[in-house]
Coordinates of C-alpha atoms and ligand atoms in Angstrom, one line a residue:
M367 CA 7.9 73.4 57.3
R368 CA 12.4 74.7 57.8
T369 CA 14.2 72.4 59.5
L370 CA 17.9 72.5 60.0
I371 CA 20.9 70.5 61.4
K372 CA 23.9 71.7 62.9
N373 CA 27.1 71.0 64.4
I374 CA 28.3 67.5 61.9
G375 CA 30.6 66.1 62.6
Q376 CA 31.1 64.3 59.8
L377 CA 28.6 63.8 56.5
V378 CA 28.1 60.3 54.8
S379 CA 26.0 61.3 51.7
G380 CA 25.3 57.6 50.4
D381 CA 26.8 58.8 46.5
L382 CA 29.8 55.9 47.0
E383 CA 31.4 58.3 45.0
R384 CA 31.9 60.5 47.2
P385 CA 31.2 59.2 50.6
L386 CA 32.1 62.3 53.0
L387 CA 30.4 65.5 52.1
D388 CA 32.6 68.7 53.7
A389 CA 29.8 69.9 54.5
D390 CA 28.7 71.2 59.2
S391 CA 25.3 70.9 58.4
V392 CA 21.6 70.2 56.6
L393 CA 18.6 72.5 55.7
I394 CA 16.0 70.6 55.3
A395 CA 12.4 71.7 53.4
D396 CA 9.0 71.1 52.9
G397 CA 10.1 67.0 53.8
K398 CA 13.5 67.4 51.2
F399 CA 17.2 68.1 52.1
Q400 CA 17.2 71.5 49.8
T401 CA 21.2 72.9 51.0
V402 CA 23.9 70.6 52.4
G403 CA 26.8 72.8 53.5
R404 CA 28.9 74.8 55.9
G405 CA 28.0 77.1 58.4
L406 CA 23.6 77.4 57.4
D407 CA 22.3 79.1 59.6
G408 CA 18.7 81.2 59.1
D409 CA 15.2 81.6 59.9
A410 CA 14.3 77.5 60.0
D411 CA 11.3 76.2 62.2
I412 CA 12.5 73.3 64.2
V413 CA 16.5 74.0 64.5
I414 CA 18.6 70.4 66.2
D415 CA 22.1 70.6 67.2
A416 CA 23.9 67.2 66.3
K417 CA 26.8 68.2 68.6
G418 CA 29.6 67.1 66.6
S419 CA 28.1 63.7 65.9
T420 CA 27.0 62.1 62.0
L421 CA 24.6 62.2 59.6
I422 CA 23.8 59.6 57.3
P423 CA 20.9 58.7 54.9
G424 CA 18.2 56.8 57.3
L425 CA 18.8 52.8 56.1
I426 CA 17.3 50.8 53.4
D427 CA 16.5 47.5 54.1
S428 CA 16.6 45.9 50.5
H429 CA 15.3 42.2 52.2
C430 CA 12.4 42.1 54.7
H431 CA 9.4 39.7 54.4
P432 CA 6.3 42.1 55.6
V433 CA 2.9 40.7 55.1
F434 CA 0.4 43.0 55.9
G435 CA 0.9 46.0 58.7
D436 CA 3.1 46.0 61.7
F437 CA 3.0 42.5 62.0
T438 CA 4.6 39.0 61.3
P439 CA 3.1 35.7 61.1
R440 CA 6.5 34.0 61.1
Q441 CA 7.8 34.7 64.3
R442 CA 4.1 35.2 65.4
T443 CA 6.0 39.6 66.4
M444 CA 4.3 43.1 66.4
D445 CA 6.2 46.4 66.0
F446 CA 8.8 44.2 64.2
I447 CA 9.4 47.5 62.0
E448 CA 9.0 50.1 64.6
S449 CA 11.8 48.1 65.7
G450 CA 14.0 48.7 62.9
L451 CA 12.5 52.4 62.7
N452 CA 14.9 52.2 65.6
G453 CA 17.4 50.2 64.1
G454 CA 18.1 53.4 61.9
L455 CA 16.2 51.8 58.8
T456 CA 13.5 54.7 56.6
T457 CA 12.4 52.6 53.9
M458 CA 11.9 48.3 53.8
I459 CA 11.8 46.3 49.8
S460 CA 9.8 43.4 50.4
A461 CA 11.5 40.5 48.4
G462 CA 8.4 38.5 48.6
E463 CA 4.8 38.0 51.1
V464 CA 5.9 34.6 51.5
H465 CA 5.2 34.1 54.6
L466 CA 0.5 35.6 54.1
P467 CA -0.7 32.6 56.5
G468 CA -2.4 30.3 53.2
R469 CA -1.0 32.1 51.4
P470 CA -2.3 31.9 48.2
K471 CA -0.4 30.2 44.8
D472 CA -3.0 30.5 42.1
I473 CA -2.5 33.0 39.8
V474 CA -5.0 34.8 40.3
G475 CA -4.3 34.8 44.0
L476 CA -0.8 35.1 44.2
K477 CA -1.9 38.5 42.1
A478 CA -4.2 39.4 44.6
L479 CA -1.6 38.9 47.5
A480 CA 0.9 41.6 44.9
I481 CA -2.1 43.8 43.9
V482 CA -3.4 44.6 48.4
A483 CA 0.0 44.6 49.5
A484 CA 0.7 47.1 46.5
K485 CA -2.1 49.1 48.2
A486 CA -1.8 49.0 51.8
Y487 CA 1.9 49.5 51.9
A488 CA 1.2 52.8 50.1
N489 CA -1.5 53.4 52.8
L490 CA 0.4 52.8 55.0
R491 CA 3.8 54.1 56.5
P492 CA 4.2 51.6 60.7
A493 CA 6.7 54.0 62.3
G494 CA 6.8 55.9 59.7
V495 CA 8.4 53.6 57.5
K496 CA 8.0 53.6 54.3
V497 CA 7.5 49.5 53.4
H498 CA 7.5 48.7 49.5
G499 CA 5.5 46.0 49.4
G500 CA 3.7 44.1 46.5
A501 CA 6.7 41.5 45.2
P502 CA 5.0 38.2 43.9
I503 CA 6.4 35.1 44.3
L504 CA 6.5 33.4 40.9
E505 CA 4.7 30.3 40.0
L506 CA 4.0 28.5 36.8
G507 CA 1.4 29.5 34.3
L508 CA 1.8 33.5 34.0
V509 CA 1.8 35.0 31.7
E510 CA 2.4 38.0 30.6
E511 CA -1.1 40.0 30.3
D512 CA -0.3 38.5 34.4
F513 CA 2.5 41.6 34.4
A514 CA 0.7 44.0 32.8
E515 CA -1.8 44.0 34.7
M516 CA -0.1 44.2 38.2
A517 CA 2.0 46.6 36.4
R518 CA -1.4 48.9 35.8
A519 CA -1.6 48.8 39.6
G520 CA 1.1 49.5 41.0
V521 CA 3.5 46.0 41.7
K522 CA 6.8 46.9 41.3
L523 CA 8.5 44.5 42.9
V524 CA 9.1 40.8 42.2
G525 CA 10.1 38.5 45.2
E526 CA 12.3 36.5 45.6
I527 CA 12.0 33.5 42.7
G528 CA 12.7 30.6 43.4
L529 CA 10.4 30.6 46.3
G530 CA 7.1 29.2 44.0
S531 CA 7.4 26.7 41.2
V532 CA 9.2 29.0 38.7
K533 CA 12.8 27.3 39.7
T534 CA 14.8 26.8 35.9
G535 CA 16.3 29.2 34.5
K536 CA 14.5 28.6 32.0
D537 CA 10.9 28.7 33.5
A538 CA 12.2 32.1 34.8
A539 CA 13.4 33.8 32.1
P540 CA 11.2 35.0 30.2
M541 CA 8.9 35.5 32.6
V542 CA 11.7 37.9 33.5
R543 CA 11.8 39.7 30.8
W544 CA 7.8 40.4 31.0
A545 CA 8.6 42.4 35.3
K546 CA 11.3 43.7 33.2
K547 CA 9.1 44.6 29.9
H548 CA 6.4 46.3 32.7
G549 CA 8.7 48.3 34.7
M550 CA 9.2 46.1 38.1
T551 CA 13.0 45.2 39.7
V552 CA 13.2 41.5 40.4
T553 CA 14.8 39.8 43.1
I554 CA 15.5 35.7 42.6
H555 CA 16.2 33.3 45.9
T556 CA 20.2 32.2 45.4
G557 CA 21.9 29.0 47.2
G558 CA 20.3 26.5 49.5
P559 CA 16.7 26.3 50.2
S560 CA 15.7 28.4 53.1
I561 CA 12.8 25.8 55.0
A562 CA 11.5 22.3 54.4
G563 CA 10.0 22.6 50.4
S564 CA 11.4 25.7 48.6
N565 CA 14.5 25.2 45.9
P566 CA 17.4 25.4 45.9
I567 CA 18.7 28.4 43.2
S568 CA 22.3 27.9 41.5
A569 CA 24.1 30.7 40.1
E570 CA 23.5 28.7 36.4
V571 CA 19.9 29.9 37.2
V572 CA 20.6 33.0 37.8
L573 CA 22.7 33.6 34.9
E574 CA 20.1 31.6 32.7
A575 CA 17.1 34.1 34.9
D576 CA 18.8 37.3 34.7
P577 CA 17.5 39.7 37.5
H578 CA 18.2 42.8 38.4
V579 CA 19.3 41.7 42.5
V580 CA 21.1 38.4 43.0
G581 CA 19.0 38.2 46.5
H582 CA 21.0 37.2 49.6
I583 CA 24.3 35.5 47.2
N584 CA 25.3 34.9 51.3
G585 CA 23.2 32.7 51.9
G586 CA 19.8 32.7 53.6
T587 CA 20.8 30.9 54.6
T588 CA 23.0 28.3 53.1
S589 CA 25.5 30.0 51.3
M590 CA 25.8 29.4 47.2
S591 CA 29.5 28.1 47.0
E592 CA 32.6 30.9 46.9
R593 CA 33.0 30.0 43.0
E594 CA 29.2 30.7 42.1
I595 CA 29.9 33.8 43.9
D596 CA 32.8 34.5 41.4
S597 CA 30.6 34.5 38.2
L598 CA 27.3 36.2 39.9
V599 CA 29.9 39.0 40.6
A600 CA 31.8 39.2 36.9
T601 CA 27.6 39.8 35.7
S602 CA 26.0 43.5 36.2
M603 CA 24.1 42.5 38.2
A604 CA 23.1 44.3 41.7
L605 CA 24.7 41.6 44.5
E606 CA 22.7 41.5 47.6
I607 CA 24.4 40.2 50.9
V608 CA 22.0 39.8 53.5
H609 CA 22.4 39.4 57.3
C610 CA 20.3 35.9 58.4
G611 CA 22.5 34.7 55.8
N612 CA 26.1 33.1 55.9
G613 CA 28.9 36.0 57.5
K614 CA 31.9 34.4 55.4
T615 CA 30.3 34.7 51.9
A616 CA 29.6 37.6 53.4
L617 CA 33.5 39.2 53.8
H618 CA 34.1 36.7 50.4
T619 CA 32.0 39.0 48.0
L620 CA 33.5 41.8 49.5
A621 CA 36.9 41.0 48.8
R622 CA 35.7 39.4 44.7
A623 CA 33.8 42.4 44.0
T624 CA 36.4 45.1 45.0
D625 CA 39.3 43.4 42.9
A626 CA 36.2 43.5 40.1
R627 CA 36.1 47.5 41.6
A628 CA 32.2 46.4 42.1
L629 CA 31.7 47.4 45.5
R630 CA 28.8 50.2 43.6
R631 CA 26.7 46.3 42.8
I632 CA 26.5 46.2 46.9
I633 CA 23.7 46.1 48.6
I634 CA 22.5 45.4 51.9
G635 CA 19.1 43.9 53.1
N636 CA 18.4 41.5 57.0
D637 CA 16.2 39.3 55.4
A638 CA 13.8 39.0 57.8
P639 CA 11.3 38.1 59.1
S640 CA 13.0 34.5 58.7
G641 CA 13.4 31.8 60.4
T642 CA 16.7 33.9 62.0
G643 CA 13.5 36.2 63.2
V644 CA 13.0 39.4 63.7
V645 CA 16.7 41.5 63.9
P646 CA 16.2 45.7 64.0
L647 CA 19.6 45.8 63.6
G648 CA 20.1 43.0 61.4
I649 CA 21.4 46.0 58.5
L650 CA 23.9 48.1 60.7
R651 CA 25.5 44.9 61.9
V652 CA 26.2 44.0 58.6
I653 CA 28.3 47.3 58.2
A654 CA 29.9 46.5 61.4
H655 CA 30.7 43.6 59.6
L656 CA 32.1 44.5 56.4
A657 CA 34.2 47.1 58.1
S658 CA 35.4 45.3 60.8
L659 CA 36.2 42.1 59.0
G660 CA 36.6 42.8 55.6
G661 CA 38.8 46.2 55.6
L662 CA 35.7 48.4 53.6
A663 CA 35.9 52.2 54.7
P664 CA 32.9 52.4 56.7
E665 CA 31.2 55.5 55.5
A666 CA 31.1 52.9 52.2
A667 CA 29.6 49.6 53.9
V668 CA 26.8 52.8 54.5
C669 CA 26.7 53.9 51.5
M670 CA 25.7 50.2 50.7
A671 CA 23.0 49.9 52.8
T672 CA 21.5 53.8 51.3
G673 CA 22.7 55.3 48.3
N674 CA 23.4 51.8 46.3
T675 CA 19.5 50.4 47.1
A676 CA 17.9 53.4 46.0
R677 CA 19.5 53.5 42.8
V678 CA 18.6 49.8 42.1
Y679 CA 15.4 50.3 43.2
G680 CA 14.6 54.2 41.6
L681 CA 13.8 55.3 44.9
P682 CA 14.6 59.0 46.0
V683 CA 15.6 58.6 49.0
G684 CA 19.0 57.3 50.5
Q685 CA 21.4 59.6 50.2
V686 CA 21.8 63.1 52.1
A687 CA 21.9 65.7 48.7
A688 CA 19.6 68.4 47.3
G689 CA 16.2 67.2 46.5
R690 CA 16.6 63.8 47.6
E691 CA 13.8 63.0 50.1
A692 CA 14.8 64.3 53.0
D693 CA 14.9 60.6 55.2
C694 CA 18.2 60.6 58.0
C695 CA 19.7 59.4 61.4
I696 CA 22.2 61.4 63.0
V697 CA 24.4 58.6 65.2
D698 CA 27.6 58.5 66.8
A699 CA 29.7 55.4 69.2
P700 CA 28.3 53.9 71.1
V701 CA 28.4 55.5 75.1
G702 CA 33.0 52.8 76.0
S703 CA 33.3 51.9 72.6
V704 CA 37.2 52.5 71.5
G705 CA 36.1 54.7 69.2
R706 CA 35.4 58.2 69.4
T707 CA 33.2 58.9 66.3
A708 CA 30.0 56.8 64.5
L709 CA 32.6 55.6 61.3
E710 CA 35.1 54.4 63.9
A711 CA 33.1 52.4 66.4
L712 CA 32.0 50.5 63.0
C713 CA 35.8 49.8 62.6
A714 CA 35.7 49.1 65.7
G715 CA 32.9 46.5 64.8
D716 CA 30.9 47.9 67.6
L717 CA 26.9 49.3 66.2
F718 CA 27.2 53.3 66.8
G719 CA 24.3 55.2 68.9
I720 CA 21.2 56.2 66.8
S721 CA 19.7 59.6 68.9
M722 CA 17.6 60.9 66.1
V723 CA 16.5 59.5 63.2
L724 CA 14.0 62.4 60.7
I725 CA 11.8 61.3 57.6
D726 CA 10.5 63.7 54.7
G727 CA 12.4 66.2 57.5
Q728 CA 9.9 64.9 60.7
I729 CA 11.5 63.6 63.6
R730 CA 10.0 60.2 64.4
I731 CA 12.5 59.3 67.0
G732 CA 15.0 60.6 69.7
R733 CA 17.8 58.8 71.3
S734 CA 16.9 54.8 69.5
R735 CA 15.5 52.3 72.1
N736 CA 17.1 49.0 70.5
T737 CA 21.1 50.0 69.8
P738 CA 23.5 51.2 72.7
P739 CA 23.4 55.1 73.3
A740 CA 25.1 58.4 71.1
A741 CA 27.9 59.5 73.0
R742 CA 26.7 62.4 72.2
A743 CA 23.4 62.9 71.2
A744 CA 21.3 65.4 69.4
E745 CA 18.8 67.6 70.7
V746 CA 16.5 70.5 69.7
V747 CA 17.6 73.6 70.4
K748 CA 14.5 75.4 68.6
G749 CA 11.1 74.1 67.9
Q750 CA 8.8 71.0 69.2
G751 CA 11.2 68.0 70.2
P752 CA 10.2 64.2 69.0
V753 CA 7.5 63.2 71.1
G754 CA 7.5 60.5 73.3
G755 CA 10.3 58.8 75.5
A756 CA 13.2 56.5 74.5
H757 CA 14.4 53.8 76.2
Ligands
ZN468 ZN1 15.4 33.5 50.2

């Protein structure tokens, strides 16, 4: 099965080192990008005309709180993942299945939950979205063999440290070492507690724990101080900016990371479902926030929500490049924007409109039912178009 996307006006690679590619067409074969170039033609089963609009990698949410399937008990919402697909999300990474009603906090129970969530989402892609679930919340009493057991059963993540009884650097540090040794990627809550009953986590705790990712460095929802943020920008950890956090310290983090030439360490998450709600356009809104108010090149902002996150989590997505899984969005300035292209619209603070999303080379949706309408909409000119209507 081969798919050709042609007449691409701008192509964002997802690679911050080279965010814009000199290319106008992409050939996809067997679910992977095969060739990216100019004037590509050839024998494809499906041909998509991008009408001069913009191609970007599918967006990755680095901080999601799923439970099972496409339902969230937190806001009692069905199909929030499918709604995220309509916001350009093709991959979501769990920061902990914390909203399971009656979530077990004993060691056997928390391991069981992580293993079931990892396996269930490995068996299920809601609306086609690649959900990486199974992110245990660390509790006192875990030993190295527990991490080894979870890793053998397919657990690759550790959820936000601090949401359980492990909340000091001293308690967290050995567990983080065990998790890393067994191949897990580790994140940590930072800032004030998200709800009554959980704990504040300071920069000092993060430095001692030494996870891979500084979770919601701009707060989830209450931010650390700017001084604490500065001390974490000065490390080699990934710096996660989330939608459901503090918009002011998001910009502070961006400015400090720019000074430190550390933009490749910034990743973008939603931190939803949460008390803030279900936010299908959350990642897109952070991209527009950083590009319009933070002075960041819009293509660089897109890379923070795609290639940067894929690198931190070791996922074969997030870039339009030969060999990568062909997850991508065709986008344009929304009707009525002062911007003429998707990237100009982001600079102006507008969200782009999505006219098509592909996952593994398969068209999952046409016009998004959540974004404003793209001025120029991609069209299938050969083969089977997207099934079902939008709007
Ligand atoms: Zn948190």
